[in-house]
PDB file of C-alpha atoms in Angstrom:
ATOM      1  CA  UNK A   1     -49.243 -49.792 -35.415  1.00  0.00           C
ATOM      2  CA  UNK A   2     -48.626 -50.303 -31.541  1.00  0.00           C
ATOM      3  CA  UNK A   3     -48.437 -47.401 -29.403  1.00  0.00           C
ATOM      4  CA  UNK A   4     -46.879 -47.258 -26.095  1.00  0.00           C
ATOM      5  CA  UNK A   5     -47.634 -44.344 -23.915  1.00  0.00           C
ATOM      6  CA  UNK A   6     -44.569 -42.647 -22.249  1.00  0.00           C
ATOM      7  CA  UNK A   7     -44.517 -40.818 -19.225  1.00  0.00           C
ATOM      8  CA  UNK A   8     -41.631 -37.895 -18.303  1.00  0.00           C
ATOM      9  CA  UNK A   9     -41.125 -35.401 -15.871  1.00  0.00           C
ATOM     10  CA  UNK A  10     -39.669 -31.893 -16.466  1.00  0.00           C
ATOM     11  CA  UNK A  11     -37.888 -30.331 -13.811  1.00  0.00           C
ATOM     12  CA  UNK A  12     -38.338 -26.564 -12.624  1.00  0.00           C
ATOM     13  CA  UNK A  13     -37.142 -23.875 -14.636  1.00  0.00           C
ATOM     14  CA  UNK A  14     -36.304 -26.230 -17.498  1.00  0.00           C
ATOM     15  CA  UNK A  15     -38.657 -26.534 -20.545  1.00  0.00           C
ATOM     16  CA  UNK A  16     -38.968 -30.012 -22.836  1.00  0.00           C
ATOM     17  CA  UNK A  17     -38.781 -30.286 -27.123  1.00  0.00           C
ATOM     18  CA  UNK A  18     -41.189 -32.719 -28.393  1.00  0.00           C
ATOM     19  CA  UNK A  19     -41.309 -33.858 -31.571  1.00  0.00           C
ATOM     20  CA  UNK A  20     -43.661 -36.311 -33.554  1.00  0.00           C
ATOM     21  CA  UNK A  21     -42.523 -38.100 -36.340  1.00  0.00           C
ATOM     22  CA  UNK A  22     -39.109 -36.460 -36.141  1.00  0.00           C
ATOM     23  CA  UNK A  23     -40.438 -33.242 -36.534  1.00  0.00           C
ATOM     24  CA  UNK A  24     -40.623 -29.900 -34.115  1.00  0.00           C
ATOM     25  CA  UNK A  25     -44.185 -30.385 -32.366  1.00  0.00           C
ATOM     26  CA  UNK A  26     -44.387 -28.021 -29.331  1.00  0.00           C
ATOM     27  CA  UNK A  27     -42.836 -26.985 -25.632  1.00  0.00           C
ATOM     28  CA  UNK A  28     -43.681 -29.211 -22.327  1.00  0.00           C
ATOM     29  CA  UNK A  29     -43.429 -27.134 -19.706  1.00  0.00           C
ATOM     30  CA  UNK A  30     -42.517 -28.326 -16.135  1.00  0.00           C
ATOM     31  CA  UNK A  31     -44.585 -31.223 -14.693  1.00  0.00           C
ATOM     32  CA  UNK A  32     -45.624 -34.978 -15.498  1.00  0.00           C
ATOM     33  CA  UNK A  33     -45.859 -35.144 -19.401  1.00  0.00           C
ATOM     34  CA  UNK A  34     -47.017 -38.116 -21.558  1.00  0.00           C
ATOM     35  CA  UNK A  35     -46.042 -38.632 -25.280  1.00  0.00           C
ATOM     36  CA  UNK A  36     -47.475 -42.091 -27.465  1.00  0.00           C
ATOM     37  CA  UNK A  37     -44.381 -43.170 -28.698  1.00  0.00           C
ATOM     38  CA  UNK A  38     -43.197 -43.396 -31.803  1.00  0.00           C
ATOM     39  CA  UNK A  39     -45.367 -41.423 -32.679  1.00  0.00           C
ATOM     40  CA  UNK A  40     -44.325 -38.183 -30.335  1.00  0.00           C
ATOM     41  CA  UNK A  41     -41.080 -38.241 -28.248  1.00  0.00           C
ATOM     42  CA  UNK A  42     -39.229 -36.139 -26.129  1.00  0.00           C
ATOM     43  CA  UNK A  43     -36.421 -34.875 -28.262  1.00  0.00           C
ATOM     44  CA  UNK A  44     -34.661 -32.947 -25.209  1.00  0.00           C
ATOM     45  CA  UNK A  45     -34.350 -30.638 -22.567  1.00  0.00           C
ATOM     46  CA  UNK A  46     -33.229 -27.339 -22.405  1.00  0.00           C
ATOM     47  CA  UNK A  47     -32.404 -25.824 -18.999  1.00  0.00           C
ATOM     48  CA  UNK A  48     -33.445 -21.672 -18.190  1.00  0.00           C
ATOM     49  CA  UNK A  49     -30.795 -21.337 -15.473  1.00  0.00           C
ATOM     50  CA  UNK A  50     -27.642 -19.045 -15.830  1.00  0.00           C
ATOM     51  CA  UNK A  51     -24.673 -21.487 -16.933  1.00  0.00           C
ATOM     52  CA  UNK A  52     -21.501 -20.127 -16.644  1.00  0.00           C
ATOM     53  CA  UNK A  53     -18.369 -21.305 -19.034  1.00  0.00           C
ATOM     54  CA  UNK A  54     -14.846 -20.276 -18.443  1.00  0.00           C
ATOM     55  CA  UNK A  55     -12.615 -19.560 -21.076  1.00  0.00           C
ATOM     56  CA  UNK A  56      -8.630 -19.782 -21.155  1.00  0.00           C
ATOM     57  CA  UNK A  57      -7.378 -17.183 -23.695  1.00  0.00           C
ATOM     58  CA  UNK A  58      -3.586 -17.527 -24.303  1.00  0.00           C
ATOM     59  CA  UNK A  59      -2.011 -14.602 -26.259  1.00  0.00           C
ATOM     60  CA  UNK A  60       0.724 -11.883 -26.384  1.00  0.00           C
ATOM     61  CA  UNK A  61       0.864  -8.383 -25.460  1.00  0.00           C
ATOM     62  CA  UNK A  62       1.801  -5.437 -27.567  1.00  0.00           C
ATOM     63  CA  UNK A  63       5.488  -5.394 -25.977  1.00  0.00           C
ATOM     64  CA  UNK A  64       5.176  -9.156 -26.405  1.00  0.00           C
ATOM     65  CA  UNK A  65       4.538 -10.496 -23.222  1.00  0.00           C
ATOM     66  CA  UNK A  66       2.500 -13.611 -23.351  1.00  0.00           C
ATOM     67  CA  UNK A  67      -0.103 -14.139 -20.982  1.00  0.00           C
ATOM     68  CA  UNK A  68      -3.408 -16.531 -19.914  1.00  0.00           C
ATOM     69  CA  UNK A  69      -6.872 -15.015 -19.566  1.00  0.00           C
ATOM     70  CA  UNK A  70      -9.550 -16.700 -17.627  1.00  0.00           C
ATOM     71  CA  UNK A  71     -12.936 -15.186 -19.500  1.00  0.00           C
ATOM     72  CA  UNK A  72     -15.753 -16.555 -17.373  1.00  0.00           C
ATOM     73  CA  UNK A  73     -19.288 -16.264 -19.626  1.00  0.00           C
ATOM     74  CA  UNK A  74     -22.452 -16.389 -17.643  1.00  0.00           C
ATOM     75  CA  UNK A  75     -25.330 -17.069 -20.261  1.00  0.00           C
ATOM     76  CA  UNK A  76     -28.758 -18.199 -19.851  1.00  0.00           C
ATOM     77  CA  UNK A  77     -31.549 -19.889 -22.895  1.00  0.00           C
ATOM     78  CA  UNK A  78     -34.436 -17.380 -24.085  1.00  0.00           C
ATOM     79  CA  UNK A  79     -38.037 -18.026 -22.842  1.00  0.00           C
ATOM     80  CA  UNK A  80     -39.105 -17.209 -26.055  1.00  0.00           C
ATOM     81  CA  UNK A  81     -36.217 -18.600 -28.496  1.00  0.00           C
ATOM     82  CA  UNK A  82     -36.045 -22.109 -26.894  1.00  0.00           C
ATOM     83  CA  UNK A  83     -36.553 -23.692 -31.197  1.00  0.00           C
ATOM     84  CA  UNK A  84     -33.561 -21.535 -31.639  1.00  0.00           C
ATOM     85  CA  UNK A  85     -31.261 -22.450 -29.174  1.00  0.00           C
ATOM     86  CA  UNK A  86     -32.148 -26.078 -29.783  1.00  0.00           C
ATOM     87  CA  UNK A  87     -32.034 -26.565 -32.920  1.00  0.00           C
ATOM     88  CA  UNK A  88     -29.221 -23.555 -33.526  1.00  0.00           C
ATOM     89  CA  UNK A  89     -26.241 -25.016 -32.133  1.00  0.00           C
ATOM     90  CA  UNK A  90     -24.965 -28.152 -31.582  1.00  0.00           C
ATOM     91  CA  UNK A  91     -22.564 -27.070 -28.982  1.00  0.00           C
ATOM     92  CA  UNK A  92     -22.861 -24.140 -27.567  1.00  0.00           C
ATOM     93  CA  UNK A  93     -20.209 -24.154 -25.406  1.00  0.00           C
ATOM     94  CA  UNK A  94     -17.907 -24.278 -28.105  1.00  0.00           C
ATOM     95  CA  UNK A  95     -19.549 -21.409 -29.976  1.00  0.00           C
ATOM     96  CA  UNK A  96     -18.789 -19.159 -27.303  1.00  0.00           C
ATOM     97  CA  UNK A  97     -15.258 -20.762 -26.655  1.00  0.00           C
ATOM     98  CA  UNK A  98     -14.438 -19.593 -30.444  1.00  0.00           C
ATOM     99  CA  UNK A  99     -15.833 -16.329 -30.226  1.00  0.00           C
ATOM    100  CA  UNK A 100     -14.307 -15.671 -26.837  1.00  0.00           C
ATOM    101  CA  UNK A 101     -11.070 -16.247 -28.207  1.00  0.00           C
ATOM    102  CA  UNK A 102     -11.455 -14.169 -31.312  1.00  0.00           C
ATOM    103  CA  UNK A 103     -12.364 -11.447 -29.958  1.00  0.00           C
ATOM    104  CA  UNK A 104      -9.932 -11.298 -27.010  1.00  0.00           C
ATOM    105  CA  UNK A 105      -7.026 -11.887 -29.417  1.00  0.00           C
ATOM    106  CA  UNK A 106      -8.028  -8.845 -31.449  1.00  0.00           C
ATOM    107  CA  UNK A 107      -8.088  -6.759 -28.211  1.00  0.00           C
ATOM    108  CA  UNK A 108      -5.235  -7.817 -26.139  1.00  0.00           C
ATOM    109  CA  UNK A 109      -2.349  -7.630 -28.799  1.00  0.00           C
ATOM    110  CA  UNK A 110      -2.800  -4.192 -29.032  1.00  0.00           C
ATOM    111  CA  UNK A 111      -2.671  -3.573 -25.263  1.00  0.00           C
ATOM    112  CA  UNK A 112       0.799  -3.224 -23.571  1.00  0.00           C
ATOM    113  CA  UNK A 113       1.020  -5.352 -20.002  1.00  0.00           C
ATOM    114  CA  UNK A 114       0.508  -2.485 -17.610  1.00  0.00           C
ATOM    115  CA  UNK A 115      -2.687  -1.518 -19.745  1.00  0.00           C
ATOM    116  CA  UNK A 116      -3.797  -4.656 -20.142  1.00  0.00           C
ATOM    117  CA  UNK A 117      -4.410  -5.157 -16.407  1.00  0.00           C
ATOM    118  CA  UNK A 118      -5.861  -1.114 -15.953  1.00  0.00           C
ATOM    119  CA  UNK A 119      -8.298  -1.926 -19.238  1.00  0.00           C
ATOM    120  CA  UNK A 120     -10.369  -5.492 -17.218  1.00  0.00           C
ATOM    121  CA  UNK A 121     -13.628  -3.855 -17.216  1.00  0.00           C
ATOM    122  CA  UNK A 122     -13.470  -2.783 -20.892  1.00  0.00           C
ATOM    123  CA  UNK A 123     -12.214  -5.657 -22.561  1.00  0.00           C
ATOM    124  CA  UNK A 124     -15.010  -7.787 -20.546  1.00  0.00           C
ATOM    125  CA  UNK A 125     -17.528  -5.066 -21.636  1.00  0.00           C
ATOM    126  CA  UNK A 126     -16.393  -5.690 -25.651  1.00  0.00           C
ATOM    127  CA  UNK A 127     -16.287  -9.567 -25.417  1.00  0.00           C
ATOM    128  CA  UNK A 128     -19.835  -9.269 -23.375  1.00  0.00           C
ATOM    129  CA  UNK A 129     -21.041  -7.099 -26.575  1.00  0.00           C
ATOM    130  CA  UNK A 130     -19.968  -8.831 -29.143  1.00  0.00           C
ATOM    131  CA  UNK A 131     -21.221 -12.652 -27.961  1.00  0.00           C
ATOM    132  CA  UNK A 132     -24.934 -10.634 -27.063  1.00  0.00           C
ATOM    133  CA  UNK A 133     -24.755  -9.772 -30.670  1.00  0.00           C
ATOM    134  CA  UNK A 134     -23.976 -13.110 -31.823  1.00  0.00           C
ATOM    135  CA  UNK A 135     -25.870 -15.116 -29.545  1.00  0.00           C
ATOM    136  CA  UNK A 136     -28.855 -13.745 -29.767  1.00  0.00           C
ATOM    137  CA  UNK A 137     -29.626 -15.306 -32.872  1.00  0.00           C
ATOM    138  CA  UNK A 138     -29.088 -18.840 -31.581  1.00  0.00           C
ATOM    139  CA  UNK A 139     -31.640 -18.178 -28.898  1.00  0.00           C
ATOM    140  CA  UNK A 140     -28.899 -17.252 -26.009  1.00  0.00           C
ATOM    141  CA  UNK A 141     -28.735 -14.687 -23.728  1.00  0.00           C
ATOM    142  CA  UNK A 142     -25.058 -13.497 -21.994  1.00  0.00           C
ATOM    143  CA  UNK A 143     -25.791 -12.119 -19.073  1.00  0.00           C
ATOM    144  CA  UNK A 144     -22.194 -11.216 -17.565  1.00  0.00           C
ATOM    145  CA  UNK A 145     -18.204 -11.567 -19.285  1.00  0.00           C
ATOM    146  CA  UNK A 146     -15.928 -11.510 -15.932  1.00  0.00           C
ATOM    147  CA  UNK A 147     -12.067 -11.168 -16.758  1.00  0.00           C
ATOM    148  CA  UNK A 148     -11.516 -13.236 -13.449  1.00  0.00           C
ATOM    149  CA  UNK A 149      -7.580 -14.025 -14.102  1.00  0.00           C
ATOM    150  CA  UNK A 150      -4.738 -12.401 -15.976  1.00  0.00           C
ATOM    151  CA  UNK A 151      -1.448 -14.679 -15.381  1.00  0.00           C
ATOM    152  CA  UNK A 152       1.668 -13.644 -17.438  1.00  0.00           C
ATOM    153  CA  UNK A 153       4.897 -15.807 -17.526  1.00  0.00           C
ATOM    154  CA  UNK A 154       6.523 -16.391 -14.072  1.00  0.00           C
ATOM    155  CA  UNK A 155       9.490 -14.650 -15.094  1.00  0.00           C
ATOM    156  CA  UNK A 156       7.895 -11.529 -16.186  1.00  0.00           C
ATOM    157  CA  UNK A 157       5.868 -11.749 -13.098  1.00  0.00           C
ATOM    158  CA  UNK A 158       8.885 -12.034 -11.011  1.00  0.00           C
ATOM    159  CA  UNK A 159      10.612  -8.951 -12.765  1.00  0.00           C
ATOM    160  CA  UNK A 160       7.158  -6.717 -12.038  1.00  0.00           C
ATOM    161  CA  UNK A 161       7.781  -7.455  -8.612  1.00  0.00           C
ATOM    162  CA  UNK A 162      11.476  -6.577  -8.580  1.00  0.00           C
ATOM    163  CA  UNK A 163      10.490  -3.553 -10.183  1.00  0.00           C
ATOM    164  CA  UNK A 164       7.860  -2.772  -7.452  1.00  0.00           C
ATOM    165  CA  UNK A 165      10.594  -4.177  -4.607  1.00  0.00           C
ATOM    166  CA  UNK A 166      12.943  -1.322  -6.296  1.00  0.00           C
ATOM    167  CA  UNK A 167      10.286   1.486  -6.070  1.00  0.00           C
ATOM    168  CA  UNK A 168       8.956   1.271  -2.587  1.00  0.00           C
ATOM    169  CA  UNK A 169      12.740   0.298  -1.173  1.00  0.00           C
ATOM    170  CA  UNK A 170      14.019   3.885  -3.118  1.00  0.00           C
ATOM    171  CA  UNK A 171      10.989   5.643  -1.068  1.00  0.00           C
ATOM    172  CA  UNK A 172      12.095   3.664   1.748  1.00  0.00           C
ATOM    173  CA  UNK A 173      15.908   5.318   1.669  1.00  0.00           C
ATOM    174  CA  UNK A 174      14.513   8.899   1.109  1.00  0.00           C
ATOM    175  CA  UNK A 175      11.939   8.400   4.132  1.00  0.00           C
ATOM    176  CA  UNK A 176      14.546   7.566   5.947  1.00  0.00           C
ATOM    177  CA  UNK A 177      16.962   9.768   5.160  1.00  0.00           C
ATOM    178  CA  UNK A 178      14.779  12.624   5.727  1.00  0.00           C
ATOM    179  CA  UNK A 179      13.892  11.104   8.990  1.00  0.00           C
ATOM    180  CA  UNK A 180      17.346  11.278   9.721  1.00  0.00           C
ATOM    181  CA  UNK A 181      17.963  14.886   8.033  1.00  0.00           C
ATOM    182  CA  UNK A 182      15.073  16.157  10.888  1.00  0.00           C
ATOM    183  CA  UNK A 183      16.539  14.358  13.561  1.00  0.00           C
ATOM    184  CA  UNK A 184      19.383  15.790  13.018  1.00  0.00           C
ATOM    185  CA  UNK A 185      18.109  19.474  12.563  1.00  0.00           C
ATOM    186  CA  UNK A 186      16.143  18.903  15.653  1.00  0.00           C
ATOM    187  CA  UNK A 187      19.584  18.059  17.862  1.00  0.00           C
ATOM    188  CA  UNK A 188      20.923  21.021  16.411  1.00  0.00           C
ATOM    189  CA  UNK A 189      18.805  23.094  17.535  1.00  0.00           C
ATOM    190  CA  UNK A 190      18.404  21.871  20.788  1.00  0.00           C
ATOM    191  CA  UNK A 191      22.352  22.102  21.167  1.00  0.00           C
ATOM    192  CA  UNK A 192      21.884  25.693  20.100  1.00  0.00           C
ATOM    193  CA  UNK A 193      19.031  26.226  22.176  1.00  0.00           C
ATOM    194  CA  UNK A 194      21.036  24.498  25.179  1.00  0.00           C
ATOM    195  CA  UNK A 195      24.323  26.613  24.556  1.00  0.00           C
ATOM    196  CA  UNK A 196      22.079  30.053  24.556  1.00  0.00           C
ATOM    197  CA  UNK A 197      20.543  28.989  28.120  1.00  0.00           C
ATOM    198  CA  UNK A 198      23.720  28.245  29.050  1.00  0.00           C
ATOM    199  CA  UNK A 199      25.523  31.048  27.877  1.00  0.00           C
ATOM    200  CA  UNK A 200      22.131  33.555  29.920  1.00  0.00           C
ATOM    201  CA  UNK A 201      22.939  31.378  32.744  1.00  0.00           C
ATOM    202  CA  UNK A 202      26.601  31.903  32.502  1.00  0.00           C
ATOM    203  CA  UNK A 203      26.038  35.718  32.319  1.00  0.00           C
ATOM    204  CA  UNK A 204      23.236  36.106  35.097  1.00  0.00           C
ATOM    205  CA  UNK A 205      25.731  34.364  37.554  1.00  0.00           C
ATOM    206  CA  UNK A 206      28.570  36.401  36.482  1.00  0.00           C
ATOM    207  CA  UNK A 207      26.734  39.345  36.764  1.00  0.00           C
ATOM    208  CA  UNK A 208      25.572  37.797  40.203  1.00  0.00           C
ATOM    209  CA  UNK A 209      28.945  37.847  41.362  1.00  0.00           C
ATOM    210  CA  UNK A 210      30.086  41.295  40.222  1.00  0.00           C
ATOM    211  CA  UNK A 211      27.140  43.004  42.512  1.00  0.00           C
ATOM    212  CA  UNK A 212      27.856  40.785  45.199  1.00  0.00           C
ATOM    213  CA  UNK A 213      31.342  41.737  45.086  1.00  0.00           C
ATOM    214  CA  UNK A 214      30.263  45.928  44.414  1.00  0.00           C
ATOM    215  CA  UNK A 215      27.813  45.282  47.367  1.00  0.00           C
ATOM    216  CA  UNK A 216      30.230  43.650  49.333  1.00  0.00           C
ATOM    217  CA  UNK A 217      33.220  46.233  48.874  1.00  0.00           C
ATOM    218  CA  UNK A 218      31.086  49.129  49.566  1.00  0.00           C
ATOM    219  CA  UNK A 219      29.400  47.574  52.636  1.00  0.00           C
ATOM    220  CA  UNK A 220      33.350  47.014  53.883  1.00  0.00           C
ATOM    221  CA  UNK A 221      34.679  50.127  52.756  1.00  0.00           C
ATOM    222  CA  UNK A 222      31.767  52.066  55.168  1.00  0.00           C
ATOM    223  CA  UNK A 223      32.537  49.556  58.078  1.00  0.00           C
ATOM    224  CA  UNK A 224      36.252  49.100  57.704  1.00  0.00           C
ATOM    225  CA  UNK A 225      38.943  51.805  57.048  1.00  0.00           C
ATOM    226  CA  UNK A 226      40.824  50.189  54.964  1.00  0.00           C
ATOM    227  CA  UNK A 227      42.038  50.692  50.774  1.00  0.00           C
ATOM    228  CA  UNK A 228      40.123  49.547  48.163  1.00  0.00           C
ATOM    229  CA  UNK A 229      43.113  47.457  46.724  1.00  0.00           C
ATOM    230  CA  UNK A 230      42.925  45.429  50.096  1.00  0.00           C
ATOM    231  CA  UNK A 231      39.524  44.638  49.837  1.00  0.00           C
ATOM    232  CA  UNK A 232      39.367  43.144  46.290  1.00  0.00           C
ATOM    233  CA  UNK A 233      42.685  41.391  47.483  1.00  0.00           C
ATOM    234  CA  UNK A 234      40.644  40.063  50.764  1.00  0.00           C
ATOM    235  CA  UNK A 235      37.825  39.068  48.591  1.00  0.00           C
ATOM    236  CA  UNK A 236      39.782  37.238  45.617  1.00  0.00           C
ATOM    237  CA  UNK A 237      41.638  35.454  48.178  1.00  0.00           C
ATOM    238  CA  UNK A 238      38.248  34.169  49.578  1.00  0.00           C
ATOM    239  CA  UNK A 239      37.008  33.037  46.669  1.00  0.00           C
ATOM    240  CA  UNK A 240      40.811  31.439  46.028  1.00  0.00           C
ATOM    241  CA  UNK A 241      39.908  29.064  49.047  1.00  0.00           C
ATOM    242  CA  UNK A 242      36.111  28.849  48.571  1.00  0.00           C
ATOM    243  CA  UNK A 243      37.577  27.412  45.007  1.00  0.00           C
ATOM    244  CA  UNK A 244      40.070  25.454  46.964  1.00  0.00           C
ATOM    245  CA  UNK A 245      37.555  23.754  49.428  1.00  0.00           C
ATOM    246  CA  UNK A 246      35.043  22.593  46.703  1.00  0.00           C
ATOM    247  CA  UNK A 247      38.185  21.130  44.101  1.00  0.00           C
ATOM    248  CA  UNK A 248      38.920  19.274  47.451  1.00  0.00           C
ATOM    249  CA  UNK A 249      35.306  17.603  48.533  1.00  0.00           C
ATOM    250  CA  UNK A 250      35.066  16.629  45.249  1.00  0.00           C
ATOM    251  CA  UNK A 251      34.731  12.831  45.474  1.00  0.00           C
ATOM    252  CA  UNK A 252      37.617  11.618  42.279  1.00  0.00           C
ATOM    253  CA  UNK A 253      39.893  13.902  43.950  1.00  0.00           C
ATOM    254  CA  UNK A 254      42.927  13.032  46.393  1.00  0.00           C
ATOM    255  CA  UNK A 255      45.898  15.270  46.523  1.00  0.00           C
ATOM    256  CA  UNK A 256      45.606  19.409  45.937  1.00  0.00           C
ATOM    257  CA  UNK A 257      48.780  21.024  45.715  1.00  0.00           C
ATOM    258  CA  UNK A 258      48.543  24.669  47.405  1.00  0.00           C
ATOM    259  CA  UNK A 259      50.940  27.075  46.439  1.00  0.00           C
ATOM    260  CA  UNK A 260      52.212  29.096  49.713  1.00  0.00           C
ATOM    261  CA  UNK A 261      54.420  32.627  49.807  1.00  0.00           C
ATOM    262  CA  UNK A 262      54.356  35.268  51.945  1.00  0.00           C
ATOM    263  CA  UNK A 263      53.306  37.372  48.557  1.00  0.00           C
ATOM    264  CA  UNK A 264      50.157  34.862  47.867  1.00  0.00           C
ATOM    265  CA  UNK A 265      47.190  37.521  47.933  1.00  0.00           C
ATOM    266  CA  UNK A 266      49.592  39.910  45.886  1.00  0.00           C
ATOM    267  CA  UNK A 267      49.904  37.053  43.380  1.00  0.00           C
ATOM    268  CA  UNK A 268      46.999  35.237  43.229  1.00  0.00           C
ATOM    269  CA  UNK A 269      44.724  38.994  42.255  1.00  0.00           C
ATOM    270  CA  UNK A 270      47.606  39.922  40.208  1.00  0.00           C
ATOM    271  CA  UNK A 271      47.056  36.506  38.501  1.00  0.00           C
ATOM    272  CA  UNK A 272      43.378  36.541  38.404  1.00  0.00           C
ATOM    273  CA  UNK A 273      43.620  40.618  37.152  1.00  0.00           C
ATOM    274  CA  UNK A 274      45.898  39.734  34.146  1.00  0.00           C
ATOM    275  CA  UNK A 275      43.291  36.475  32.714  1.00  0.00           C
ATOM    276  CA  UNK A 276      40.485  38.709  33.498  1.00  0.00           C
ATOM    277  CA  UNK A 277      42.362  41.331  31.207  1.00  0.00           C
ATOM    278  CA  UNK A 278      43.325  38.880  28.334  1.00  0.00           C
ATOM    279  CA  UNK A 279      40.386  37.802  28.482  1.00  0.00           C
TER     280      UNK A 279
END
């Protein structure tokens, strides 16, 4: 029998099956290798770096809502179950696909849509448990299960977000109307507030007037001998043409129509004595 000798090379962080005459031989770790073939020969490779597979789940909710789950499984070969996970499986991948699936449409159906998206962390958390258990054995290690999508039908999604729309647009109206309501209660009472200072005002210069006028009859009454009667009638009258003057400076007005009689001062306090009275 002939043998040729075969050179290989094993990359980093992967690990090489050999086998001679068909048979499981022995590990060749990273490096130059040489097998005498057909005797020995390099059956495969298996590589120690994390993988990652992603899964699309399609099922239904529990208030039948169907929906796609993207399940991405990070999993990585055992150091010291490399015969197992060679000679285990044939596919993996597929392993993990059917698991994946099983156990996601055992969780999901009884999950309602609004739980479903609340409940990420523990469905990944059972579907991480339950392949660890399983893959173990074939000489596989899962190292993380990351729910990384959760799409429901376009129409569903469209009536969540009408339903959202709805909610913040009804707490829109009441923000606003109780924006309004303050605004409102705020002008009030600054008109109140306004009226009072008005109506203090209104008083102090009323009251202004009467002590000007007691101050100004008793100053005339000591200097003057005259009637009291005459002196509110001399006074009044003053004030009729002080009121005059000013109604005629005023800037929109052109014409003032002065009523004249020998009686004026009689009837002009007279006047002014009766509206004080109904007053």
């Amino acid at each position: 029998m002939c043998l040729f000798p075969s050179c290989y090379i094993i990359n980093t962080s992967e690990v090489g099956v050999i086998e001679r005459f068909g048979k499981y031989s022995g590990l060749s770790q990273a490096g130059l290798g040489l097998v005498c073939w057909p005797i020995s020969s390099l059956a495969g490779r298996l590589s120690f770096r994390v993988q990652q597979l992603n899964v699309r789940v399609e099922t239904k909710t529990l208030d039948n809502v169907f929906l796609t789950a993207v399940v991405s499984v990070q999993y990585q070969v055992l150091r010291e179950k490399v015969y197992e996970a060679f000679y285990s499986l044939t596919n993996p991948e597929q392993q993990i696909t059917a698991h994946v699936y099983d156990e996601m449409r055992s969780q999901l159906p009884s999950l309602e849509l609004d739980a479903v998206f609340e409940a990420k962390e523990e469905l990944a958390l059972s579907v991480k448990n339950a392949l660890a258990e399983i893959m173990s054995s074939y000489g596989y290690q899962i190292v993380q299960v990351l729910i990384t999508d959760l799409d429901p039908d376009q129409r569903v999604k469209s009536a969540m977000n009408d339903i959202n729309a709805s909610k913040r647009l009804k707490f829109a109206v009441a923000e606003r109307a109780e924006g309004d309501k303050i605004l409102q209660v705020k002008a009030a009472e600054a008109d109140a507030e306004a009226k009072y200072l008005s109506g203090v005002g209104v008083a102090k210069q009323r009251k202004a007037i009467v002590d000007g006028l007691r101050t100004s009859i008793v100053n005339f009454d000591n200097n003057v001998n005259t009637s009291t009667k005459e002196i509110v009638t001399l006074l009044l009258v003053t004030q009729y043409f002080d009121t005059i003057r000013d109604v005629g400076s005023s800037n929109n007005c052109r014409t003032v129509f002065v009523p004249t009689s020998h009686t004026m001062s009689d009837d002009l306090r007279n006047s002014i004595m009766q509206a004080n009275a109904s007053g």
